[in-house]
Short mmCIF file of C-alpha atoms in Angstrom, two decimals:
data_model
loop_
_atom_site.label_atom_id
_atom_site.label_comp_id
_atom_site.label_asym_id
_atom_site.label_seq_id
_atom_site.Cartn_x
_atom_site.Cartn_y
_atom_site.Cartn_z
CA MET A 939 -0.70 6.37 51.59
CA SER A 940 1.92 8.34 52.73
CA GLN A 941 2.94 10.90 50.66
CA LYS A 942 6.31 12.62 51.53
CA PRO A 943 5.73 16.45 51.33
CA LYS A 944 9.22 16.58 50.03
CA SER A 945 9.97 17.50 46.49
CA ARG A 946 10.59 15.12 44.29
CA GLY A 947 13.95 16.38 42.68
CA ARG A 948 15.57 14.97 39.58
CA PRO A 949 16.94 11.77 41.65
CA SER A 950 19.19 11.12 38.37
CA SER A 951 22.23 9.78 40.22
CA GLN A 952 19.91 7.18 41.30
CA VAL A 953 18.55 6.09 38.17
CA GLU A 954 22.07 4.13 36.67
CA ARG A 955 21.37 1.72 39.98
CA GLU A 956 18.37 0.07 39.65
CA PRO A 957 18.95 -3.71 40.06
CA GLY A 958 19.53 -5.51 36.01
CA GLY A 959 16.97 -7.94 34.79
CA GLY A 960 14.31 -6.46 32.29
CA GLY A 961 15.91 -4.41 30.79
CA GLU A 962 16.72 -7.06 27.25
CA GLU A 963 13.44 -7.69 26.61
CA ALA A 964 12.15 -4.00 25.92
CA PRO A 965 11.86 -2.64 22.10
CA SER A 966 13.98 -0.40 20.86
CA THR A 967 12.15 2.66 19.19
CA SER A 968 15.17 4.39 18.49
CA ARG A 969 15.41 4.44 14.83
CA GLY A 970 17.28 7.52 13.16
CA PRO A 971 21.14 7.01 12.08
CA GLY A 972 22.58 5.42 14.83
CA GLY A 973 19.71 2.97 15.33
CA ALA A 974 19.47 0.37 17.35
CA ALA A 975 23.39 1.06 18.06
CA SER A 976 22.84 4.28 20.11
CA GLN A 977 20.87 2.93 23.01
CA ARG A 978 23.20 2.61 25.48
CA ARG A 979 25.13 5.92 24.65
CA ALA A 980 22.71 7.38 26.73
CA GLN A 981 24.93 7.87 30.55
CA ALA A 982 28.46 9.20 29.11
CA SER A 983 27.24 11.73 27.15
CA PRO A 984 27.58 15.89 27.71
CA ALA A 985 25.12 17.61 27.46
CA PRO A 986 24.21 18.77 23.63
CA GLY A 987 23.37 21.69 22.49
CA PRO A 988 19.52 22.87 22.14
CA ARG A 989 17.51 21.07 19.85
CA SER A 990 14.63 21.25 16.92
CA GLN A 991 11.58 21.52 17.91
CA LYS A 992 11.04 18.79 15.08
CA GLN A 993 13.43 16.63 17.03
CA LEU A 994 11.64 16.85 20.27
CA GLU A 995 8.50 15.79 18.64
CA LEU A 996 10.34 12.69 17.28
CA LYS A 997 11.93 11.94 21.07
CA VAL A 998 8.34 12.40 22.15
CA ALA A 999 6.65 10.34 19.86
CA GLU A 1000 9.24 8.06 20.08
CA LEU A 1001 8.15 7.98 23.89
CA VAL A 1002 4.28 7.95 23.27
CA GLN A 1003 5.08 4.49 21.54
CA PHE A 1004 7.16 3.12 23.36
CA LEU A 1005 4.77 3.77 26.92
CA LEU A 1006 2.00 2.53 24.45
CA ILE A 1007 3.74 -0.67 24.01
CA LYS A 1008 5.14 -0.88 27.27
CA ASP A 1009 1.81 -0.55 28.77
CA GLN A 1010 -0.39 -3.64 27.18
CA ARG A 1011 1.75 -5.66 29.42
CA LYS A 1012 0.99 -4.07 32.01
CA ILE A 1013 4.05 -3.70 34.02
CA PRO A 1014 4.55 -0.38 35.19
CA ILE A 1015 8.02 1.53 32.97
CA ARG A 1016 10.66 2.03 34.55
CA ARG A 1017 12.32 5.81 34.79
CA THR A 1018 15.43 3.59 34.45
CA ASP A 1019 13.95 1.65 31.16
CA ILE A 1020 13.02 4.77 28.95
CA LEU A 1021 16.07 6.73 29.60
CA ARG A 1022 18.49 3.23 28.19
CA HIS A 1023 15.63 2.92 25.21
CA VAL A 1024 14.38 5.67 24.53
CA VAL A 1025 15.29 9.10 26.04
CA GLY A 1026 19.35 8.38 25.15
CA ASP A 1027 20.91 11.70 25.16
CA TYR A 1028 17.84 14.11 25.27
CA LYS A 1029 18.04 12.85 29.27
CA ASP A 1030 18.40 16.47 30.70
CA VAL A 1031 14.89 17.59 28.60
CA LEU A 1032 13.01 14.23 30.42
CA PRO A 1033 10.78 16.20 31.80
CA GLU A 1034 10.07 18.50 29.21
CA LEU A 1035 9.36 15.14 26.85
CA LEU A 1036 7.23 13.50 29.83
CA ARG A 1037 5.40 16.52 30.12
CA ARG A 1038 4.66 16.91 26.08
CA ALA A 1039 4.74 12.74 26.21
CA ALA A 1040 1.81 12.73 29.06
CA GLU A 1041 -0.74 15.80 26.89
CA ARG A 1042 -0.89 13.23 24.28
CA LEU A 1043 -0.93 10.46 25.33
CA GLU A 1044 -4.13 12.00 27.10
CA TYR A 1045 -5.17 14.14 24.51
CA VAL A 1046 -4.58 12.03 21.86
CA PHE A 1047 -6.05 8.28 23.33
CA GLY A 1048 -7.58 8.69 26.51
CA TYR A 1049 -4.19 7.80 28.85
CA ARG A 1050 -3.00 9.31 31.30
CA LEU A 1051 0.34 9.02 32.58
CA VAL A 1052 0.70 8.44 36.33
CA GLU A 1053 4.02 7.91 38.60
CA LEU A 1054 2.34 4.59 40.34
CA GLU A 1055 3.84 6.34 43.79
CA PRO A 1056 5.63 9.95 44.38
CA ARG A 1057 9.51 9.11 43.47
CA SER A 1058 9.65 4.83 42.94
CA ASN A 1059 10.06 6.49 39.52
CA THR A 1060 7.97 3.54 37.36
CA TYR A 1061 4.63 4.83 35.24
CA ILE A 1062 1.71 3.41 34.19
CA LEU A 1063 -1.30 4.24 32.40
CA VAL A 1064 -4.16 4.58 33.77
CA ASN A 1065 -7.56 4.91 31.25
CA THR A 1066 -9.30 7.91 31.99
CA LEU A 1067 -12.43 6.44 29.66
CA GLU A 1068 -14.95 4.77 31.73
CA PRO A 1069 -14.89 0.85 30.73
CA VAL A 1070 -17.90 -0.40 29.22
CA GLU A 1071 -19.75 -4.26 29.44
CA GLU A 1072 -19.90 -3.69 25.65
CA ASP A 1073 -15.92 -2.96 25.27
CA ALA A 1074 -15.36 -6.41 25.67
CA GLU A 1075 -16.82 -8.01 23.35
CA MET A 1076 -15.52 -5.88 20.68
CA ARG A 1077 -12.51 -6.93 21.66
CA GLY A 1078 -13.51 -10.72 20.57
CA ASP A 1079 -10.84 -13.10 22.46
CA GLN A 1080 -7.93 -10.47 23.27
CA GLY A 1081 -10.71 -9.36 26.50
CA THR A 1082 -8.74 -9.95 29.63
CA PRO A 1083 -11.45 -12.80 31.55
CA THR A 1084 -8.66 -12.21 34.38
CA THR A 1085 -9.77 -9.02 35.64
CA GLY A 1086 -12.38 -10.94 37.43
CA LEU A 1087 -10.80 -12.44 39.62
CA LEU A 1088 -8.60 -9.59 39.91
CA MET A 1089 -11.60 -8.25 41.21
CA ILE A 1090 -12.36 -10.81 43.58
CA VAL A 1091 -9.98 -11.23 45.21
CA LEU A 1092 -9.53 -7.50 45.47
CA GLY A 1093 -13.12 -7.36 46.96
CA LEU A 1094 -12.55 -9.94 49.34
CA ILE A 1095 -9.16 -8.58 51.09
CA PHE A 1096 -11.27 -4.93 51.46
CA MET A 1097 -13.96 -6.74 52.58
CA LYS A 1098 -11.61 -8.50 55.52
CA GLY A 1099 -9.64 -5.38 56.43
CA ASN A 1100 -7.45 -5.04 53.78
CA SER A 1101 -5.19 -7.86 54.65
CA ILE A 1102 -5.64 -11.15 53.98
CA LYS A 1103 -3.97 -13.70 55.14
CA GLU A 1104 -3.15 -16.15 51.21
CA THR A 1105 -4.18 -19.23 52.92
CA GLU A 1106 -7.46 -17.41 53.39
CA VAL A 1107 -7.88 -16.32 49.58
CA TRP A 1108 -7.33 -20.10 48.79
CA ASP A 1109 -10.03 -21.26 51.31
CA PHE A 1110 -12.61 -18.62 49.39
CA LEU A 1111 -11.63 -19.50 45.49
CA ARG A 1112 -11.68 -23.23 45.97
CA ARG A 1113 -15.28 -23.12 46.68
CA LEU A 1114 -14.99 -20.92 43.15
CA GLY A 1115 -13.50 -23.72 41.29
CA VAL A 1116 -9.72 -22.32 41.10
CA HIS A 1117 -6.94 -24.31 43.52
CA PRO A 1118 -3.53 -22.64 43.91
CA THR A 1119 -2.03 -26.26 42.57
CA LYS A 1120 -4.39 -27.24 39.42
CA LYS A 1121 -4.46 -25.48 36.29
CA HIS A 1122 -7.27 -23.57 35.28
CA LEU A 1123 -8.51 -23.54 32.34
CA ILE A 1124 -9.19 -19.82 31.86
CA PHE A 1125 -6.68 -18.30 34.81
CA GLY A 1126 -4.07 -20.67 33.14
CA ASP A 1127 -1.67 -20.87 36.85
CA PRO A 1128 -3.85 -19.68 39.69
CA LYS A 1129 -0.78 -19.56 41.95
CA LYS A 1130 0.81 -17.63 39.55
CA LEU A 1131 -1.81 -15.26 38.41
CA ILE A 1132 -2.30 -13.53 42.00
CA THR A 1133 0.98 -14.17 43.66
CA GLU A 1134 3.17 -12.90 40.45
CA ASP A 1135 1.17 -11.80 38.05
CA PHE A 1136 -1.20 -9.60 39.84
CA VAL A 1137 1.81 -8.52 41.74
CA ARG A 1138 4.30 -7.89 39.26
CA GLN A 1139 1.44 -5.79 37.60
CA ARG A 1140 1.46 -4.14 40.97
CA TYR A 1141 -2.18 -4.51 42.14
CA LEU A 1142 -1.54 -6.25 44.39
CA ASP A 1143 1.29 -6.29 47.24
CA TYR A 1144 2.79 -9.71 48.88
CA ARG A 1145 4.62 -10.17 52.21
CA ARG A 1146 5.51 -12.92 54.04
CA ILE A 1147 4.12 -12.39 57.81
CA PRO A 1148 7.05 -13.02 59.97
CA HIS A 1149 7.28 -16.10 62.50
CA THR A 1150 4.79 -18.12 61.00
CA ASP A 1151 4.63 -21.45 60.91
CA PRO A 1152 4.17 -23.22 58.43
CA VAL A 1153 4.98 -19.86 56.17
CA ASP A 1154 2.36 -18.33 55.84
CA TYR A 1155 2.09 -14.80 53.08
CA GLU A 1156 -0.59 -12.38 53.45
CA LEU A 1157 -2.33 -9.96 50.47
CA GLN A 1158 -2.63 -6.37 50.24
CA TRP A 1159 -3.77 -4.10 47.43
CA GLY A 1160 -1.29 -2.44 45.42
CA PRO A 1161 -0.20 1.46 43.70
CA ARG A 1162 -1.66 0.18 40.64
CA THR A 1163 -5.42 -0.64 42.36
CA ASN A 1164 -5.39 2.58 44.43
CA LEU A 1165 -5.17 4.34 40.91
CA GLU A 1166 -7.52 2.15 38.67
CA THR A 1167 -10.27 1.99 40.96
CA SER A 1168 -11.39 2.80 44.27
CA LYS A 1169 -12.96 1.10 47.72
CA MET A 1170 -16.29 2.47 46.99
CA LYS A 1171 -15.84 0.70 43.09
CA VAL A 1172 -14.66 -2.94 44.57
CA LEU A 1173 -17.46 -2.60 47.51
CA LYS A 1174 -20.49 -2.05 44.60
CA PHE A 1175 -18.78 -5.04 42.80
CA VAL A 1176 -19.22 -7.20 45.89
CA ALA A 1177 -22.45 -6.45 46.84
CA LYS A 1178 -23.31 -6.68 42.87
CA ILE A 1179 -22.20 -10.46 43.29
CA HIS A 1180 -24.39 -10.46 46.69
CA HIS A 1181 -27.26 -9.51 45.39
CA GLN A 1182 -27.00 -6.55 48.10
CA ASP A 1183 -26.91 -3.16 48.69
CA PRO A 1184 -23.48 -1.24 49.31
CA LYS A 1185 -24.66 0.04 53.57
CA ASP A 1186 -25.20 -3.15 53.78
CA TRP A 1187 -21.33 -3.14 55.08
CA PRO A 1188 -21.52 -0.05 57.56
CA ALA A 1189 -18.25 -0.24 58.86
CA GLN A 1190 -16.99 -0.54 54.32
CA TYR A 1191 -19.10 1.44 53.38
CA CYS A 1192 -17.99 3.91 55.72
CA GLU A 1193 -14.23 3.66 54.74
CA ALA A 1194 -15.14 3.86 51.12
CA LEU A 1195 -17.10 6.94 51.32
CA ALA A 1196 -13.88 8.65 53.14
CA ASP A 1197 -12.12 7.33 50.88
CA GLU A 1198 -14.09 8.72 48.36
CA GLU A 1199 -13.82 12.02 49.69
CA ALA A 1200 -9.85 11.94 50.00
CA ARG A 1201 -9.51 11.70 46.88
CA ALA A 1202 -11.94 14.24 44.94
CA ARG A 1203 -9.84 16.58 47.40
CA PRO A 1204 -7.42 18.47 45.50
CA GLN A 1205 -4.13 16.77 45.92
CA PRO A 1206 -1.00 18.55 46.50
CA ALA A 1207 0.50 20.06 43.51
CA GLY A 1208 4.11 18.33 42.36
CA PRO A 1209 5.67 18.44 39.06
CA SER A 1210 5.08 14.83 38.33
CA PRO A 1211 2.10 14.55 35.26
CA ALA A 1212 -0.07 12.73 38.18
CA THR A 1213 -2.82 14.31 39.05
CA ALA A 1214 -6.44 12.37 40.39
CA PRO A 1215 -7.05 9.30 38.28
CA ALA A 1216 -9.74 8.41 36.99
CA PRO A 1217 -10.93 4.87 38.18
CA THR A 1218 -10.55 2.48 35.15
CA LEU A 1219 -10.89 -1.30 37.21
CA SER A 1220 -13.26 -2.89 34.69
CA PRO A 1221 -15.93 -4.75 37.78
CA VAL A 1222 -17.15 -6.27 34.30
CA SER A 1223 -15.98 -9.24 32.15
CA MET B 1072 1.47 11.82 6.60
CA GLN B 1073 2.73 13.23 2.67
CA GLY B 1074 3.04 16.21 3.58
CA ASN B 1075 -0.42 18.08 2.56
CA THR B 1076 -0.76 20.12 5.90
CA ARG B 1077 -4.23 18.58 6.47
CA ARG B 1078 -6.47 20.41 9.47
CA THR B 1079 -6.13 19.19 12.76
CA GLY B 1080 -9.47 16.94 13.44
CA VAL B 1081 -10.62 17.88 17.18
CA MET B 1082 -10.80 14.43 19.76
CA THR B 1083 -13.38 13.69 21.30
CA ASP B 1084 -14.17 10.52 23.94
CA VAL B 1085 -15.18 8.41 20.47
CA HIS B 1086 -12.45 9.12 18.69
CA ARG B 1087 -10.31 7.74 22.10
CA ARG B 1088 -12.53 5.18 23.30
CA PHE B 1089 -12.54 3.84 19.17
CA LEU B 1090 -8.83 4.56 18.93
CA GLN B 1091 -8.03 2.58 22.67
CA LEU B 1092 -10.04 -0.46 20.81
CA LEU B 1093 -8.57 -0.53 17.59
CA MET B 1094 -5.31 -1.00 18.97
CA THR B 1095 -6.03 -4.00 20.97
CA HIS B 1096 -6.44 -5.25 17.92
CA GLY B 1097 -3.84 -4.62 16.19
CA VAL B 1098 -5.50 -4.44 12.56
CA LEU B 1099 -9.64 -4.89 12.34
CA GLU B 1100 -11.79 -5.17 8.77
CA GLU B 1101 -13.55 -2.30 7.60
CA CYS B 1102 -17.28 -3.86 8.51
CA ASP B 1103 -15.57 -4.48 12.23
CA VAL B 1104 -14.25 -1.09 12.35
CA LYS B 1105 -18.20 0.56 11.13
CA ARG B 1106 -19.55 -2.10 14.37
CA LEU B 1107 -16.53 -0.42 16.74
CA GLN B 1108 -16.87 3.13 15.22
CA LYS B 1109 -20.98 2.93 15.97
CA HIS B 1110 -20.26 1.18 19.82
CA CYS B 1111 -18.14 4.19 20.59
CA TYR B 1112 -20.34 6.31 18.93
CA LYS B 1113 -23.20 4.56 21.52
CA VAL B 1114 -21.21 4.81 24.38
CA HIS B 1115 -20.32 7.99 24.67
CA ASP B 1116 -23.61 10.39 22.39
CA CYS B 1117 -25.99 8.66 20.84
CA ASN B 1118 -27.51 11.75 19.27
CA ALA B 1119 -24.80 12.62 17.56
CA THR B 1120 -24.99 12.24 14.03
CA VAL B 1121 -22.81 9.68 13.10
CA GLU B 1122 -19.05 10.89 11.44
CA LYS B 1123 -18.56 9.21 7.56
CA LEU B 1124 -15.70 6.70 8.63
CA GLU B 1125 -13.66 8.02 5.42
CA ASP B 1126 -13.91 11.35 8.19
CA PHE B 1127 -13.88 9.91 11.13
CA ILE B 1128 -10.50 8.36 10.42
CA ASN B 1129 -9.11 11.66 9.10
CA THR B 1130 -10.37 13.13 11.95
CA ILE B 1131 -7.91 10.10 14.01
CA ASN B 1132 -5.37 10.40 11.79
CA SER B 1133 -4.82 14.05 11.71
CA VAL B 1134 -3.73 14.29 15.52
CA LEU B 1135 -2.15 10.72 15.12
CA GLU B 1136 0.16 12.75 12.35
CA SER B 1137 2.82 14.34 15.08
CA LEU B 1138 3.28 11.23 16.89
CA TYR B 1139 4.26 8.91 13.93
CA ILE B 1140 1.10 6.95 14.03
CA GLU B 1141 -1.79 6.36 11.40
CA ILE B 1142 -4.95 4.31 11.20
CA LYS B 1143 -3.51 2.88 7.12
CA LYS B 1144 -6.43 1.03 5.24
CA GLY B 1145 -5.59 -1.13 3.08
CA VAL B 1146 -6.86 -4.43 1.61
CA THR B 1147 -5.96 -8.38 1.89
CA GLU B 1148 -3.52 -9.63 -0.57
CA ASP B 1149 -5.65 -12.52 -1.58
CA ASP B 1150 -9.49 -11.75 -1.09
CA GLY B 1151 -9.25 -7.83 -1.48
CA ARG B 1152 -11.18 -7.50 1.69
CA PRO B 1153 -11.06 -3.93 3.16
CA ILE B 1154 -8.76 -3.93 6.28
CA TYR B 1155 -7.37 -1.04 8.88
CA ALA B 1156 -4.53 -1.13 10.82
CA LEU B 1157 -2.23 0.88 13.16
CA VAL B 1158 0.55 1.20 12.05
CA ASN B 1159 3.99 2.94 13.06
CA LEU B 1160 6.17 5.14 11.05
CA ALA B 1161 8.78 6.43 12.59
CA THR B 1162 10.24 2.89 14.35
CA THR B 1163 11.54 -0.42 12.97
CA SER B 1164 8.23 -2.22 12.72
CA VAL B 1165 10.03 -5.11 13.77
CA SER B 1166 9.94 -3.32 17.39
CA LYS B 1167 6.75 -3.08 17.43
CA MET B 1168 6.58 -6.84 17.55
CA ALA B 1169 9.39 -7.01 19.97
CA SER B 1170 8.08 -5.70 22.97
CA ASP B 1171 5.06 -9.50 23.12
CA PHE B 1172 8.24 -11.71 21.60
CA ALA B 1173 11.18 -12.81 22.87
CA GLU B 1174 14.73 -12.49 21.05
CA ASN B 1175 14.44 -15.82 19.94
CA GLU B 1176 10.86 -15.55 18.84
CA LEU B 1177 11.56 -12.60 16.73
CA ASP B 1178 14.55 -13.96 15.04
CA LEU B 1179 12.70 -17.22 13.73
CA PHE B 1180 9.77 -14.50 12.26
CA ARG B 1181 12.66 -12.69 11.02
CA LYS B 1182 13.80 -15.75 9.06
CA ALA B 1183 9.91 -16.58 7.80
CA LEU B 1184 9.69 -12.78 6.84
CA GLU B 1185 12.81 -14.11 4.65
CA LEU B 1186 11.72 -17.19 3.16
CA ILE B 1187 8.38 -15.61 2.15
CA ILE B 1188 9.76 -13.01 0.88
CA ASP B 1189 12.53 -14.91 -1.45
CA SER B 1190 9.65 -17.48 -2.28
CA ASP B 1191 8.17 -16.93 -5.77
CA THR B 1192 4.88 -18.00 -4.12
CA GLY B 1193 4.44 -15.54 -1.23
CA PHE B 1194 4.04 -18.82 0.94
CA ALA B 1195 7.26 -20.81 3.36
CA SER B 1196 5.94 -24.51 4.15
CA SER B 1197 6.09 -25.02 7.82
CA THR B 1198 9.25 -27.41 7.46
CA ASN B 1199 11.37 -24.90 5.57
CA ILE B 1200 10.35 -22.54 8.50
CA LEU B 1201 11.16 -24.97 10.99
CA ASN B 1202 14.76 -25.92 9.38
CA LEU B 1203 16.16 -22.98 10.63
CA VAL B 1204 15.18 -23.32 14.11
CA ASP B 1205 19.36 -24.79 14.96
CA GLN B 1206 20.08 -21.13 13.74
CA LEU B 1207 17.97 -18.52 15.78
CA LYS B 1208 19.78 -15.79 17.37
CA GLY B 1209 18.86 -15.99 21.40
CA LYS B 1210 17.49 -19.35 23.25
CA LYS B 1211 17.86 -22.64 21.83
CA MET B 1212 14.23 -22.95 20.22
CA ARG B 1213 12.92 -27.05 19.74
CA LYS B 1214 10.79 -27.45 16.86
CA LYS B 1215 7.41 -27.92 19.13
CA GLU B 1216 8.67 -24.63 20.50
CA ALA B 1217 8.74 -22.94 17.20
CA GLU B 1218 5.59 -24.50 16.17
CA HIS B 1219 3.47 -22.92 19.24
CA VAL B 1220 5.90 -19.42 18.09
CA LEU B 1221 3.95 -19.66 14.45
CA GLN B 1222 0.39 -19.73 16.05
CA LYS B 1223 1.29 -17.15 18.20
CA PHE B 1224 1.95 -14.91 15.10
CA VAL B 1225 -0.58 -16.63 13.33
CA GLN B 1226 -3.16 -15.37 16.91
CA ASN B 1227 -1.21 -12.52 16.62
CA LYS B 1228 -2.06 -11.61 13.14
CA TRP B 1229 1.47 -11.26 11.49
CA LEU B 1230 1.42 -14.38 9.68
CA ILE B 1231 -1.80 -16.37 8.22
CA GLU B 1232 -1.01 -20.08 7.77
CA LYS B 1233 -3.63 -22.16 4.76
CA GLU B 1234 -2.36 -25.61 4.37
CA GLY B 1235 0.63 -25.29 6.33
CA GLU B 1236 2.20 -22.91 4.38
CA PHE B 1237 3.20 -19.24 5.99
CA THR B 1238 2.25 -15.87 4.47
CA LEU B 1239 2.50 -12.49 5.26
CA HIS B 1240 -0.74 -10.89 6.95
CA GLY B 1241 -1.89 -7.95 5.98
CA ARG B 1242 -1.58 -5.99 9.05
CA ALA B 1243 2.19 -7.25 8.84
CA ILE B 1244 2.64 -5.47 5.06
CA LEU B 1245 0.94 -2.59 6.11
CA GLU B 1246 2.95 -2.58 9.09
CA MET B 1247 6.21 -3.58 7.61
CA ASP B 1248 6.01 -2.31 4.40
CA GLN B 1249 8.76 0.18 4.14
CA TYR B 1250 10.74 -1.79 6.13
CA ILE B 1251 11.04 -5.76 3.68
CA ARG B 1252 11.80 -2.89 0.62
CA GLU B 1253 14.82 -1.84 2.90
CA THR B 1254 15.78 -4.60 3.94
CA TYR B 1255 15.42 -6.90 0.31
CA PRO B 1256 15.57 -4.58 -1.94
CA ASP B 1257 17.00 -6.79 -4.36
CA ALA B 1258 13.89 -9.73 -3.41
CA VAL B 1259 11.12 -7.18 -3.25
CA LYS B 1260 8.20 -7.21 -5.70
CA VAL B 1261 6.09 -5.05 -6.29
CA CYS B 1262 2.62 -5.14 -8.36
CA ASN B 1263 2.26 -3.47 -11.71
CA ILE B 1264 -1.27 -2.38 -11.02
CA CYS B 1265 -0.93 -0.50 -7.59
CA ARG B 1266 2.99 -0.44 -7.29
CA SER B 1267 3.13 -1.24 -3.60
CA LEU B 1268 4.10 -4.42 -1.99
CA LEU B 1269 3.09 -7.76 -3.60
CA ILE B 1270 3.98 -10.77 -2.01
CA GLN B 1271 0.73 -13.06 -3.41
CA GLY B 1272 -0.39 -12.22 -5.81
CA GLN B 1273 0.10 -14.01 -10.53
CA SER B 1274 2.73 -13.48 -12.66
CA CYS B 1275 3.08 -12.39 -16.37
CA GLU B 1276 4.22 -16.33 -17.73
CA THR B 1277 6.33 -14.16 -20.31
CA CYS B 1278 7.56 -10.81 -18.58
CA GLY B 1279 7.29 -11.45 -15.43
CA ILE B 1280 5.57 -8.61 -14.18
CA ARG B 1281 3.08 -9.17 -11.08
CA MET B 1282 -0.36 -8.44 -9.95
CA HIS B 1283 -2.11 -7.97 -6.46
CA LEU B 1284 -4.91 -10.74 -6.55
CA PRO B 1285 -7.19 -7.98 -6.49
CA CYS B 1286 -5.42 -6.12 -9.00
CA VAL B 1287 -5.52 -8.16 -11.55
CA ALA B 1288 -9.45 -8.21 -10.38
CA LYS B 1289 -10.61 -5.24 -11.21
CA TYR B 1290 -8.35 -4.43 -13.55
CA PHE B 1291 -10.30 -7.57 -15.45
CA GLN B 1292 -12.83 -6.51 -14.26
CA SER B 1293 -15.09 -6.42 -17.63
CA SER B 1294 -12.72 -7.98 -20.70
CA SER B 1295 -13.08 -11.32 -21.65
CA GLU B 1296 -9.45 -11.63 -23.11
CA PRO B 1297 -7.39 -10.59 -19.89
CA HIS B 1298 -4.33 -9.28 -21.34
CA CYS B 1299 -1.19 -8.55 -19.68
CA PRO B 1300 -0.80 -4.73 -18.98
CA HIS B 1301 2.73 -4.70 -19.60
CA CYS B 1302 3.90 -7.19 -22.65
CA ASN B 1303 0.01 -7.94 -23.51
CA ASP B 1304 0.36 -11.52 -24.00
CA TYR B 1305 -2.33 -13.76 -23.19
CA TRP B 1306 -2.69 -13.54 -18.87
CA PRO B 1307 -2.96 -17.61 -18.29
CA HIS B 1308 -5.01 -17.40 -15.02
CA GLU B 1309 -8.30 -17.46 -13.32
CA VAL B 1310 -9.25 -13.88 -12.90
CA PRO B 1311 -11.23 -13.55 -9.73
CA GLU B 1312 -13.88 -11.68 -8.30
CA VAL B 1313 -14.12 -7.96 -7.18
CA PHE B 1314 -14.47 -7.97 -3.81
CA ASP B 1315 -18.16 -6.92 -3.38
CA PRO B 1316 -19.37 -5.92 0.69
CA GLU B 1317 -22.65 -5.86 -0.67
CA LYS B 1318 -22.57 -10.11 -1.61
CA GLU B 1319 -20.48 -10.12 1.42
CA ARG B 1320 -23.06 -9.65 3.58
CA GLU B 1321 -25.30 -11.86 2.08
CA THR B 1322 -23.04 -15.26 2.78
CA GLY B 1323 -22.33 -14.17 5.92
CA MET B 1324 -20.25 -16.09 7.62
CA SER B 1325 -19.20 -18.59 4.37
CA ARG B 1326 -15.91 -16.55 3.99
CA SER B 1327 -13.52 -18.94 4.87
CA ASN B 1328 -14.94 -21.67 2.46
CA LYS B 1329 -14.84 -19.21 -0.09
CA ARG B 1330 -10.38 -18.12 -0.31
CA PRO B 1331 -9.45 -19.00 -3.87
CA SER B 1332 -6.98 -22.03 -3.74
CA ARG B 1333 -3.44 -21.27 -3.83
CA SER B 1334 -2.53 -23.50 -6.89
CA ARG B 1335 -3.33 -21.41 -9.63
CA GLN B 1336 -2.10 -18.22 -8.28
CA HIS B 1337 1.73 -18.25 -9.44
#
């Protein structure tokens, strides 16, 4: 990943320019005086005076709840939406609010607030607790069977040199009884799941390969995947399926090892609450 | 949250995993909460002594306090089974559902809620709810879709369905207590015994006071001739049994069969 050395400023002027859509589905967590009506005041308000600790605490609480609710859908949370739906006229203290919310999320819930990519102004929550197999049982029917399919696709991409043609993915999945155009009992619409849902959640990148006729697309790992899991974890998952050892694929093993080492190195310090996150994408279920 | 200064407990990964998993459910019955607690100890710290559930939850609540979130304990309105829900104290509760539901779906919930609150029995028939789909805000919804949405509310434990009629799930009552009191101050009913919100229960035919079924069960537990606690007139309803977790364990899975029938409630 290309990490630009430039420090992240506060790009407050860019924030409002983001393309519309998505905003209307966000919940309002602001209550208090004004309630929902105060949401849109965020942009134009003049710099207000200092707030009491109590006011800040309430804002942090709202922000934490907003992030928890939004994360349930696994769709990255945009800074614009945070500003519009929660922060309102507390915009000047946004970094402080984010810092305190990140601290609470990690201490109380075990979630790390991470910026998806440097300067992307989108955030996700990464679980610091290792998933265990019995968690799925504890979740009852609320588990996520789609994670298994995602892991298979991630494995496929990694084993094929970090990029794969969509047609190859379907050739492989067809052998497992998953067809792009046929409704699947568990995965519903597999084509939509892989090329839309996982893409929107940023587990996968999906782009058209230029100059192909008929048109073909390629799939790569998205930024969320690198935050929630690692090459080594995915390789181990693949090895387990094949009842083999990760070292049976020397090229991939070396690459995964190098990736582990790079992760272990301390990250360049930045104002973002993102630090080396623990992998959470579970190979189970 | 009641203003008493509680000492802030120390969170460990056991508490965190518990909280994460409770959050995915929204609400759990006590036996499942205990199972969940045991599971979390097993994952993180086999040797630690398992904290008493009450203390364990108090610890979590002490750190949730500053976030205006609380694990609240309640009981199901029909048979008094203890439940725990993660509720939100700072924001309007319908907004919590807003991330899962579209505007017209939320409005359908509000309409159903209104019918339930206004009804005498605490139930609204699906026919009556579905008759209101033409008035919904947002995108137009067909009756077939509305039926599907109602089922989604049931799955997410906001509503309970019995024989084609809907009432509020204990989760919704815990979560929306304040919202309901504020929004429907004239229609809202309160239990004469525990003073908390009442959706379904029994009522005195003379003076009209209402009681939760579990409260009725406890209040009349040892009286052979039940009388209204308010006007002292004869209590004309069947008195249900007090919920007993021990007995529950023996009967095991038969819980769906032993729901009291609604005909004797009022």
